[in-house]
Coordinates of N, CA and C in Angstrom, one line a residue:
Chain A
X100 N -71.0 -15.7 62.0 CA -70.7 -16.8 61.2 C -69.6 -16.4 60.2
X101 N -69.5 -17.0 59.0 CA -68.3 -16.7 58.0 C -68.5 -16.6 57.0
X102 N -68.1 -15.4 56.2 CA -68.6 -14.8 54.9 C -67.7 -15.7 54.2
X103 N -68.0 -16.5 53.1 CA -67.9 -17.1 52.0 C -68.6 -16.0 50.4
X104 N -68.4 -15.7 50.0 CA -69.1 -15.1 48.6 C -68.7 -15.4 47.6
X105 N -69.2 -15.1 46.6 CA -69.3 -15.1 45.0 C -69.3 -14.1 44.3
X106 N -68.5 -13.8 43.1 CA -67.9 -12.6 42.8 C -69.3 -12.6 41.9
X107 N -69.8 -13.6 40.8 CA -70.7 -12.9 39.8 C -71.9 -14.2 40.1
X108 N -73.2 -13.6 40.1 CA -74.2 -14.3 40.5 C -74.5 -15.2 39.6
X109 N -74.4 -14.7 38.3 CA -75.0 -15.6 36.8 C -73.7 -15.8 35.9
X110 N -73.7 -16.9 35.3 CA -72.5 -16.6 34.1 C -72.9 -17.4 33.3
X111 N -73.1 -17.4 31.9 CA -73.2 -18.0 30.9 C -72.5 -18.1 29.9
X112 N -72.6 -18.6 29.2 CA -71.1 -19.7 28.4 C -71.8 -20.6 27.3
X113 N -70.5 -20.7 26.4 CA -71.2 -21.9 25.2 C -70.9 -23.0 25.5
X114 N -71.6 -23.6 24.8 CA -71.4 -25.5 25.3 C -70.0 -25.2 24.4
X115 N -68.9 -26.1 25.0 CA -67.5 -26.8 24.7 C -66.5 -25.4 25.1
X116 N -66.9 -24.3 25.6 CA -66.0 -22.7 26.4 C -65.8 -23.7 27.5
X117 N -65.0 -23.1 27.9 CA -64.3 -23.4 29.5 C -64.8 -22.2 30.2
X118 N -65.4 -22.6 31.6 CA -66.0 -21.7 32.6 C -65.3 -21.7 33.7
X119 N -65.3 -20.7 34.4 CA -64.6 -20.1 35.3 C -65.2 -19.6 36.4
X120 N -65.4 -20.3 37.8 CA -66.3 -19.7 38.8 C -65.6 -19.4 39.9
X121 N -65.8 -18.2 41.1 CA -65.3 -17.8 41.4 C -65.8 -17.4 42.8
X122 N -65.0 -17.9 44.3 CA -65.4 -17.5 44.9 C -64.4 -16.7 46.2
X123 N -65.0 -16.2 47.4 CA -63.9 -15.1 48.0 C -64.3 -15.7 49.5
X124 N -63.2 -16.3 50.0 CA -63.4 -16.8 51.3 C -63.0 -15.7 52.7
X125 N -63.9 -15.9 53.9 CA -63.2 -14.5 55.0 C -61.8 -15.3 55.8
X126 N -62.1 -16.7 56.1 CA -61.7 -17.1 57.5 C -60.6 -17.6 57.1
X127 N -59.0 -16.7 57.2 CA -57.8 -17.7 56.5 C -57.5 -18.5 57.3
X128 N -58.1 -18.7 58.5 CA -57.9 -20.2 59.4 C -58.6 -21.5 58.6
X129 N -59.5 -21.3 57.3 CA -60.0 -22.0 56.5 C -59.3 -23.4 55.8
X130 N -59.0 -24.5 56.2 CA -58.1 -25.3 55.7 C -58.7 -26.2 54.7
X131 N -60.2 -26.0 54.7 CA -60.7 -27.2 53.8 C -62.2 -26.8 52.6
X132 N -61.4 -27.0 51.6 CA -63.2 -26.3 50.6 C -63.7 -27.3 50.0
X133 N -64.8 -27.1 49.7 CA -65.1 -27.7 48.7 C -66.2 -26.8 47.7
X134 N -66.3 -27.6 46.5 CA -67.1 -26.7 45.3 C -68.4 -28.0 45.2
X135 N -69.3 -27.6 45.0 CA -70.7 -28.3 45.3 C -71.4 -27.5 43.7
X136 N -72.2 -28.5 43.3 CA -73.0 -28.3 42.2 C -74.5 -28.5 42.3
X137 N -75.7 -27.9 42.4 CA -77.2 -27.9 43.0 C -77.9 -27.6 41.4
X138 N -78.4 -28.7 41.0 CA -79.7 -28.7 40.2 C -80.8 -28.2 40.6
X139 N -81.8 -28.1 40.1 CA -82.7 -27.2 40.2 C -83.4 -28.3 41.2
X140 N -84.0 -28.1 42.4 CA -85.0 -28.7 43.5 C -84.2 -30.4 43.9
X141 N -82.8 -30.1 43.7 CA -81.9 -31.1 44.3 C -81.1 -30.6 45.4
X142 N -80.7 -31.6 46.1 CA -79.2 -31.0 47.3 C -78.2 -31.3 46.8
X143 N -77.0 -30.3 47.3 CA -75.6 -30.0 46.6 C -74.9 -31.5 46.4
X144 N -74.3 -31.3 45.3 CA -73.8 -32.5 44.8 C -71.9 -32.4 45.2
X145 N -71.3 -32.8 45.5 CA -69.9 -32.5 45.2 C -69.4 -32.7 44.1
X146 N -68.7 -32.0 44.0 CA -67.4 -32.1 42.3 C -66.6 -32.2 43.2
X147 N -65.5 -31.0 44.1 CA -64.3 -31.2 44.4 C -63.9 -30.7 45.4
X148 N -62.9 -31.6 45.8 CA -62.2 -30.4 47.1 C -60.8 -30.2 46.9
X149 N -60.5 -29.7 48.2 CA -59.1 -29.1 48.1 C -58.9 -28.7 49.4
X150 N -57.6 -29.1 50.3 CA -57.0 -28.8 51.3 C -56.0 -27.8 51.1
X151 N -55.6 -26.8 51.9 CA -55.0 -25.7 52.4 C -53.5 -25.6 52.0
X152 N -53.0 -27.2 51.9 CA -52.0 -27.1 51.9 C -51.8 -27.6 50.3
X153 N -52.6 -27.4 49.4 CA -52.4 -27.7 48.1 C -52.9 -26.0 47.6
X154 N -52.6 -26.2 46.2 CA -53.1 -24.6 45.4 C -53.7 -24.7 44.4
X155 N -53.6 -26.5 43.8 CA -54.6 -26.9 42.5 C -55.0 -28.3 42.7
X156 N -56.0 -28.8 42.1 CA -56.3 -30.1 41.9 C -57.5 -30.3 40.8
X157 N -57.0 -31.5 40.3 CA -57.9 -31.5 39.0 C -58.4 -32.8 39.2
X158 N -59.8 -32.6 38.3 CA -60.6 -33.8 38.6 C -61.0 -34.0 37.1
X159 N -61.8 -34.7 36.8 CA -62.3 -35.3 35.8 C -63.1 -33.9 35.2
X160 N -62.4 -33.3 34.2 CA -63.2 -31.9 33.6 C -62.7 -30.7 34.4
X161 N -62.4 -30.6 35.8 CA -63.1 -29.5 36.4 C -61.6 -29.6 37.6
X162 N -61.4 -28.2 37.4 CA -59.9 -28.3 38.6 C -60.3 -26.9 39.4
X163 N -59.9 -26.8 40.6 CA -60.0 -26.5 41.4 C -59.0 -25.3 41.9
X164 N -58.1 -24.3 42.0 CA -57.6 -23.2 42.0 C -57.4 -22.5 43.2
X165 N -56.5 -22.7 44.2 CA -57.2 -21.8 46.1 C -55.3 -21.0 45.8
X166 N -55.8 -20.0 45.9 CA -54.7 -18.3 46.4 C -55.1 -18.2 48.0
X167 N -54.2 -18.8 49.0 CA -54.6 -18.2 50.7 C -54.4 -16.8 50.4
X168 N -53.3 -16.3 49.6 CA -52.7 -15.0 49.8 C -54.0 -13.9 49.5
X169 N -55.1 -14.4 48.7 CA -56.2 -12.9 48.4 C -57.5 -13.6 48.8
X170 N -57.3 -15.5 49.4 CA -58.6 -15.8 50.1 C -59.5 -16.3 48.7
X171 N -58.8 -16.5 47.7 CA -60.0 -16.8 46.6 C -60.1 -18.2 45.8
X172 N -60.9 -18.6 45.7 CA -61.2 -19.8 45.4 C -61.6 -19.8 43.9
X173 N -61.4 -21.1 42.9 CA -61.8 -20.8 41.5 C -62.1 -22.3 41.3
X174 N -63.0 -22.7 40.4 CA -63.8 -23.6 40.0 C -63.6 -23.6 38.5
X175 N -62.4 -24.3 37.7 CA -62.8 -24.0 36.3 C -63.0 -25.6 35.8
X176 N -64.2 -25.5 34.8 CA -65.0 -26.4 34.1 C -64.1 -26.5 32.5
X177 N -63.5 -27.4 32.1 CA -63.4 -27.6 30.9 C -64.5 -28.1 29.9
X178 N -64.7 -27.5 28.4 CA -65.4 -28.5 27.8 C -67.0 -28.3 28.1
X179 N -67.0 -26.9 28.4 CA -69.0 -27.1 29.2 C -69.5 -27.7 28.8
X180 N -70.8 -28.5 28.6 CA -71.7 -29.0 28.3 C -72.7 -29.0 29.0
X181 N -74.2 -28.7 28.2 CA -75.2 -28.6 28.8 C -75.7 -28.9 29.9
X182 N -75.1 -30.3 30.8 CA -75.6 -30.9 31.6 C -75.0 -30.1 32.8
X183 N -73.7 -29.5 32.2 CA -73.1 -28.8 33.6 C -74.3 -27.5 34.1
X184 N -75.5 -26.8 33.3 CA -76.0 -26.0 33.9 C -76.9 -26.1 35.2
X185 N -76.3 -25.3 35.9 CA -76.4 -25.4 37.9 C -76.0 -24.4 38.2
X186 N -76.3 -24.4 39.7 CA -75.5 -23.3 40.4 C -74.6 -24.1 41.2
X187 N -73.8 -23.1 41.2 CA -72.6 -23.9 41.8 C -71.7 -23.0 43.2
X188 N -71.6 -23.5 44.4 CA -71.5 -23.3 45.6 C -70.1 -23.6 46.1
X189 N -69.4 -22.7 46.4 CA -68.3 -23.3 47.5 C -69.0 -22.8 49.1
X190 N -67.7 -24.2 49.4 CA -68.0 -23.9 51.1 C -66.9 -23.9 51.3
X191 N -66.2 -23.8 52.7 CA -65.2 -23.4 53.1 C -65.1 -24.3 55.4
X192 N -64.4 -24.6 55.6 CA -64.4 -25.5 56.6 C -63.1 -25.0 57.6
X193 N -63.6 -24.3 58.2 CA -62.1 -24.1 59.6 C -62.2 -24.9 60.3
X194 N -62.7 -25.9 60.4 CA -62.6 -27.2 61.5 C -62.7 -28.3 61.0
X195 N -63.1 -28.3 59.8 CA -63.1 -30.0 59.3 C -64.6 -30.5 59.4
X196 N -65.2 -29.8 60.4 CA -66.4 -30.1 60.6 C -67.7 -29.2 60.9
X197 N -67.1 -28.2 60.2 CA -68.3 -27.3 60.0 C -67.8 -26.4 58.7
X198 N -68.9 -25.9 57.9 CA -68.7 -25.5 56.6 C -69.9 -24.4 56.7
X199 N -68.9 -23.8 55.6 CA -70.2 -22.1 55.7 C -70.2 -22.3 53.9
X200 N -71.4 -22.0 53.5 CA -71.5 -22.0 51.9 C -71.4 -20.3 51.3
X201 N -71.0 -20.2 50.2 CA -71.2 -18.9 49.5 C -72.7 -18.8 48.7
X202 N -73.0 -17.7 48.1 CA -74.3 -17.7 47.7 C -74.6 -18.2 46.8
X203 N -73.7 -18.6 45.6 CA -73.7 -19.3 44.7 C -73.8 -18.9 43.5
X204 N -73.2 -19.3 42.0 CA -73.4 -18.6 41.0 C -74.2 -19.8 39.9
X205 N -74.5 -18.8 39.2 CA -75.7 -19.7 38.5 C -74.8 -19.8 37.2
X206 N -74.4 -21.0 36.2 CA -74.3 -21.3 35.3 C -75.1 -21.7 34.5
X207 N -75.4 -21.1 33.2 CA -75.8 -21.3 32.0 C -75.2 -21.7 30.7
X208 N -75.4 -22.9 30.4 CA -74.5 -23.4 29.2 C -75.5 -23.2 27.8
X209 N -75.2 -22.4 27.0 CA -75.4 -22.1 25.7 C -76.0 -23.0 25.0
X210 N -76.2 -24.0 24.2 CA -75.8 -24.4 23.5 C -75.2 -24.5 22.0
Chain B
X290 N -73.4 -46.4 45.4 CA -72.7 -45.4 46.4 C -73.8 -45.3 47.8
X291 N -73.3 -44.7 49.0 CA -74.0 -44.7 50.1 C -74.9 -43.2 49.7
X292 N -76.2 -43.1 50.6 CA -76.3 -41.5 50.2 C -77.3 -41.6 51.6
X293 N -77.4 -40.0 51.8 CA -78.5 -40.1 52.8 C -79.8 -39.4 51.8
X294 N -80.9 -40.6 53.0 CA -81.9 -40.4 52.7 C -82.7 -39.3 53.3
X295 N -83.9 -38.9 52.8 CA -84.7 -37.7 53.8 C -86.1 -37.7 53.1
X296 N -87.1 -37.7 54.0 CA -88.2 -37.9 54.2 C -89.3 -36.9 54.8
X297 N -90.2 -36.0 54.1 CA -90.8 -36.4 52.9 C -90.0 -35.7 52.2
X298 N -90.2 -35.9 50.9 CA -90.0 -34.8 49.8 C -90.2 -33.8 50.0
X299 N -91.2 -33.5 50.2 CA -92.4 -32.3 50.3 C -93.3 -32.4 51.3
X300 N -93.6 -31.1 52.2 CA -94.3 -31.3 53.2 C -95.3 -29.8 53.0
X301 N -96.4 -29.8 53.4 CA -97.5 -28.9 53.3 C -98.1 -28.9 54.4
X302 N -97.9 -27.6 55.1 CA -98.6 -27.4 56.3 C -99.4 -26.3 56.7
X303 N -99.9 -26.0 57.4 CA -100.6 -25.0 57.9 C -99.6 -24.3 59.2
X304 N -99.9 -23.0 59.2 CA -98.8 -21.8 60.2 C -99.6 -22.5 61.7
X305 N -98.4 -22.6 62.5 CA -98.5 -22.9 63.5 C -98.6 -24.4 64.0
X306 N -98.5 -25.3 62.8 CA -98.5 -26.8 63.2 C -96.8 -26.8 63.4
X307 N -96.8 -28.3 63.7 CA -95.2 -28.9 64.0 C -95.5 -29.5 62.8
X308 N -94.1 -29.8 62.7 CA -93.8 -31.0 61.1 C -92.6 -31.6 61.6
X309 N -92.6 -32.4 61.4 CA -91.0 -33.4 61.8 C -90.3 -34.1 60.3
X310 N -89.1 -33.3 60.3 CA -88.6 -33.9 58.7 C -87.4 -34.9 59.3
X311 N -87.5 -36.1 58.3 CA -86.4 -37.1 59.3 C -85.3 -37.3 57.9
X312 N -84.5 -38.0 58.4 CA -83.3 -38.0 57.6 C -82.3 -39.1 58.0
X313 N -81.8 -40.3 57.2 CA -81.6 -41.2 57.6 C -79.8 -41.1 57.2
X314 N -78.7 -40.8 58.0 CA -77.5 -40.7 57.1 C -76.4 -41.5 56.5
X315 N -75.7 -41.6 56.1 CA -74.9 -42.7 55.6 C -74.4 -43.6 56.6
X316 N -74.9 -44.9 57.2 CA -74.1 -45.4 58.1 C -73.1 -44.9 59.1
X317 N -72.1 -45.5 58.5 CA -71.1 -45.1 59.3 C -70.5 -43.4 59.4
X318 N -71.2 -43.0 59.1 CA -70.4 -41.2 59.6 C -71.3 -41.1 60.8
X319 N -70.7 -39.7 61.5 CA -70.2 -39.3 63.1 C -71.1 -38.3 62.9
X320 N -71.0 -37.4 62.1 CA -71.3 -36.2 62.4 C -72.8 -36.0 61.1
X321 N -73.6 -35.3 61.9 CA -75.0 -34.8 61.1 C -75.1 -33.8 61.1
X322 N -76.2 -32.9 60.5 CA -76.0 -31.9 59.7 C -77.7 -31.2 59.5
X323 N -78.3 -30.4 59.7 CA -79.3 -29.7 59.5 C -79.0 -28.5 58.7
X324 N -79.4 -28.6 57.5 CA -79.0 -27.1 56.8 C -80.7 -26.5 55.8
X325 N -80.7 -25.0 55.8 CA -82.0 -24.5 55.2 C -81.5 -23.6 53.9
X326 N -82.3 -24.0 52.8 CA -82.3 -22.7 52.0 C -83.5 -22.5 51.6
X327 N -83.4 -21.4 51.5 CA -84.9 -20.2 51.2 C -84.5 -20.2 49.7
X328 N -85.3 -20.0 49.4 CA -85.9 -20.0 47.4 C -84.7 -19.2 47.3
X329 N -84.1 -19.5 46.0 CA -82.7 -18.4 45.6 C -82.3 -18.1 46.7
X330 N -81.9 -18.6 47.2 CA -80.8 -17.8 48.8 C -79.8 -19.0 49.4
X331 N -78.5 -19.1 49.7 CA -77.6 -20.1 50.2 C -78.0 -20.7 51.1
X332 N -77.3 -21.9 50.8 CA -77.4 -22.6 51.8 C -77.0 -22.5 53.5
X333 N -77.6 -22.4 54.3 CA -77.6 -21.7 55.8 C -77.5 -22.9 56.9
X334 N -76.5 -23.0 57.4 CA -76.1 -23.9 58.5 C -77.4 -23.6 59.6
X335 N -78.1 -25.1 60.1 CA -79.1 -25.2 61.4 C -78.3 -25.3 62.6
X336 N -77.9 -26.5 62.1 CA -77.2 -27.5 63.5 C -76.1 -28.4 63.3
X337 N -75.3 -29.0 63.7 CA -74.4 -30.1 63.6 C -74.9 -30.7 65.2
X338 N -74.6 -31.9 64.7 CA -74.9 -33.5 65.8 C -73.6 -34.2 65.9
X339 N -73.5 -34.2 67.0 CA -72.3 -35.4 67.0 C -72.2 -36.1 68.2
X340 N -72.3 -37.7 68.4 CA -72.5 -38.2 69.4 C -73.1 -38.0 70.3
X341 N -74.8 -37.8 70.0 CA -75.9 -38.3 70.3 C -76.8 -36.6 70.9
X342 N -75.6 -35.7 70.6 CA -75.6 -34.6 71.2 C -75.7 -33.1 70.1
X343 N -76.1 -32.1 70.3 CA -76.0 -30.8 69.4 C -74.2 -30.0 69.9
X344 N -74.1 -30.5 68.6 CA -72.0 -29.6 69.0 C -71.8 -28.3 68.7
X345 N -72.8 -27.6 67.5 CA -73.1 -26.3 67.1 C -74.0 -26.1 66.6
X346 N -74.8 -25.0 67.0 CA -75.7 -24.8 66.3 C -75.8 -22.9 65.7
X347 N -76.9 -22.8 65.3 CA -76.5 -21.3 64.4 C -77.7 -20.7 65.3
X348 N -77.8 -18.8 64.7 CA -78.6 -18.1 65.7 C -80.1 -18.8 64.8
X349 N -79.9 -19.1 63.8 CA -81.7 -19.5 63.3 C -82.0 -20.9 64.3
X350 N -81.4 -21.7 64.5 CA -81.9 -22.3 65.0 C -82.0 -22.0 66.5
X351 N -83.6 -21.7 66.9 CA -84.0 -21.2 68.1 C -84.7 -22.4 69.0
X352 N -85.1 -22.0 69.4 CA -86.5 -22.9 70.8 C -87.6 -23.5 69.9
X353 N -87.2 -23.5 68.6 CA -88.4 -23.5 68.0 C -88.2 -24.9 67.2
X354 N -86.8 -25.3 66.9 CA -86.1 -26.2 66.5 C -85.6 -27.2 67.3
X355 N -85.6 -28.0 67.0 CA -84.9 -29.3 68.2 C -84.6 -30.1 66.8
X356 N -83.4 -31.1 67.4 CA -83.0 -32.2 66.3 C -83.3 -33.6 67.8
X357 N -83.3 -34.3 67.1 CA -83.0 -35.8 67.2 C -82.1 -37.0 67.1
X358 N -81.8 -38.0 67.9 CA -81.7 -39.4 67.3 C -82.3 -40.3 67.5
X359 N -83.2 -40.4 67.3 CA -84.0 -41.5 68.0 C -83.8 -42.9 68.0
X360 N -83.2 -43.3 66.8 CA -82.3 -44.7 66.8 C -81.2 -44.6 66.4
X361 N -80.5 -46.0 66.2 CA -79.4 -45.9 64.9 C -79.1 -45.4 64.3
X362 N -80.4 -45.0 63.3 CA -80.6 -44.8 62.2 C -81.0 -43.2 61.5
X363 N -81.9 -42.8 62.2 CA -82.8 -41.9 61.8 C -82.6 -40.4 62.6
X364 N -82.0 -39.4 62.2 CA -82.1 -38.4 62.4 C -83.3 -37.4 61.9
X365 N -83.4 -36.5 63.0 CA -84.9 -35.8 62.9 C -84.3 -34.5 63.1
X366 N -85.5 -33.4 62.4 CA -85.4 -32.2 62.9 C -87.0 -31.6 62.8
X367 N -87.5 -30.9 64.2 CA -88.8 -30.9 64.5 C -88.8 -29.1 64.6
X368 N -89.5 -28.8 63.6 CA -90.2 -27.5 63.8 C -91.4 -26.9 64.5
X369 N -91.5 -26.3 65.5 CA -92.8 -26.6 66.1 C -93.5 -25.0 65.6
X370 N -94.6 -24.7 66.0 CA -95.2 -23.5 65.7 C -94.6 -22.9 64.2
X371 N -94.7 -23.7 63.1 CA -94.3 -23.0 61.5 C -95.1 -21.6 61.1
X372 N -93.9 -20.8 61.1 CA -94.5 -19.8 60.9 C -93.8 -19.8 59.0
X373 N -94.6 -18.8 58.4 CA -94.7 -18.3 56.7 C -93.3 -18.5 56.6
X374 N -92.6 -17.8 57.2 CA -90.7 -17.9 57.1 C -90.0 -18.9 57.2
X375 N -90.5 -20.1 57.5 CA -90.4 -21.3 57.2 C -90.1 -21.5 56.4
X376 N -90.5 -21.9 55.5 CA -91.1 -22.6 54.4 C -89.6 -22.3 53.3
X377 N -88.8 -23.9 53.0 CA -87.6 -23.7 52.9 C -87.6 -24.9 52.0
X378 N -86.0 -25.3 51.6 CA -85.7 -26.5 51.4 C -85.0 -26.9 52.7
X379 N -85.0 -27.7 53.6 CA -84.2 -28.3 54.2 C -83.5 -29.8 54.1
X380 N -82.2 -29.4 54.1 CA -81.3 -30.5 53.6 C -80.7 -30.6 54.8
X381 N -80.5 -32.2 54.8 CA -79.8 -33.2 55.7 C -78.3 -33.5 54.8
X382 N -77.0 -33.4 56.1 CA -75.9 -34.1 55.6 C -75.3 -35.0 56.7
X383 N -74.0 -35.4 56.3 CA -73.3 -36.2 57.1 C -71.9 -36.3 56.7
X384 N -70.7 -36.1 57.3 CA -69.5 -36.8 56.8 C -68.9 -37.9 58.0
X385 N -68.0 -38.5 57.5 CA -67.4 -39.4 58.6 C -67.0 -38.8 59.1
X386 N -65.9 -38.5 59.3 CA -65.5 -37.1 60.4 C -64.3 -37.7 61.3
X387 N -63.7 -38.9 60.6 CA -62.3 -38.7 61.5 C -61.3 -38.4 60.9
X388 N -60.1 -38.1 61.6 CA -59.0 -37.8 61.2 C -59.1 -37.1 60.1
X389 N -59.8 -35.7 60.4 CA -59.4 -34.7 59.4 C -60.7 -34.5 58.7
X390 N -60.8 -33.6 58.1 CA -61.9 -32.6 57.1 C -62.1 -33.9 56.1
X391 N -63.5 -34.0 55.5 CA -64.3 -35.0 54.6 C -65.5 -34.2 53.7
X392 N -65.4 -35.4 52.6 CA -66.5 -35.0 52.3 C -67.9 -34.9 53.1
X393 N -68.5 -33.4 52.7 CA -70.5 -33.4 52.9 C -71.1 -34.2 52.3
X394 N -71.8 -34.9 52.7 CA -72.8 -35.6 52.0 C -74.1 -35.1 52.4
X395 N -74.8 -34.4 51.2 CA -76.1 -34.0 51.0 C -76.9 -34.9 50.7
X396 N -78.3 -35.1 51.5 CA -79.7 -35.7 51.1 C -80.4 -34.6 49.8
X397 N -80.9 -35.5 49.2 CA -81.9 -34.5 48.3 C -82.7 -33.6 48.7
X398 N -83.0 -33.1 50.0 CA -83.8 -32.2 50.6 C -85.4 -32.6 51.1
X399 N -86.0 -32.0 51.6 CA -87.3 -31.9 52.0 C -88.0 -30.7 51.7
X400 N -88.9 -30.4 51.0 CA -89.2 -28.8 50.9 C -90.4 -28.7 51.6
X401 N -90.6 -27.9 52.6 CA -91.8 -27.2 53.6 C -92.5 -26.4 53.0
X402 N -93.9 -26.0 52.6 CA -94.2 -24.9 52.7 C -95.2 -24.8 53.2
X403 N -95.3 -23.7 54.4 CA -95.9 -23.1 55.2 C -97.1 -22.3 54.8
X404 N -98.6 -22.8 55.0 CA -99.1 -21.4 54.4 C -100.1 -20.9 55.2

């Protein structure tokens, strides 16, 4: 299968810091990501994606970051706030229709 | 918004029974989705479905696993003989799936435990 990872397991942060998550994809045939957010005994939620042929995209709070050149993926949160604490998961898609997830890193927002 | 559904929440069984967890996906998407996570551990691809059929599936899913469509509607995935190692979240997805890469859509899960 396809190694997807995560560089730091846990990261914690103050409410209103900007967070920074961070993941390392294998398969540069990879054309399609996305970053997923999982509450505690929920299924992954989407925030965002991003195609291959872009390098940023921003969404409401939270933009998105892809380097093909070192394979790594970034998730940055403006503005934390409490409600953002989750773990938060990229996947990664060489077909459009099939996705491998990373392990995922746990965010903690301070208050 | 559309979402898929999955059914039960929560399931309690004894080692060695079957359990059938069903999953109802967003209408109109193509493609289905069986995925497991173990307590603290990523999410792990089962199976993908697509037109009426298994299109990929992973080395966990063995002889032990079968998926479904039995209607329209309702996608299934049947565990037979649950062994301790079981005992998971299993989450159902779905995307439309034409012309090009789409959003996953995740059901809230089903949690198994096996004891």
């Amino acid at each position: 299968g396809e190694s997807v990872g995560l560089h730091l397991p846990t990261l914690s942060v103050q409410e209103g810091d900007n967070s920074i998550i961070n993941c390392a994809y294998s398969n540069s045939a990879s054309d399609y990501f996305i970053w997923y957010k999982q509450e505690s005994g929920k299924g992954p939620q989407f925030i965002i994606d991003i195609r291959s042929n872009m390098d940023k995209r921003q969404g409401q709070r939270v933009t998105v970051l892809l380097n093909k050149t070192v394979k790594h993926l970034s998730l940055q949160i403006a503005a934390t706030q409490p409600g953002d604490s989750a773990v938060y998961f990229c996947a990664e898609s060489p077909t459009g229709n099939q996705f491998y997830f990373g392990t995922g890193t746990s965010l903690t927002v301070i208050p | 918004e559309p979402e898929v559904t999955q059914t039960p929440s929560h399931q309690v069984t004894q080692m060695g029974q079957e359990v059938i967890l069903r999953c109802v996906p967003i209408s109109n998407h193509l493609y289905f989705y069986w995925y497991r996570q173990i307590l603290g551990q990523k999410v792990e691809f089962l199976v993908s479905f697509y037109n009426n059929e298994i299109s990929e599936k992973s080395e966990i899913f063995d002889d032990q696993f079968s998926v479904e469509r039995p209607d329209g509607s309702n996608f299934t995935l049947k565990i037979r003989s649950t062994k301790l190692e079981d005992s998971a979240m299993y989450f159902c997805a779905s995307i439309l799936g034409i012309s090009g890469p789409g959003e996953l859509f995740f059901g809230e899960g089903s949690r198994l435990t096996v004891l």
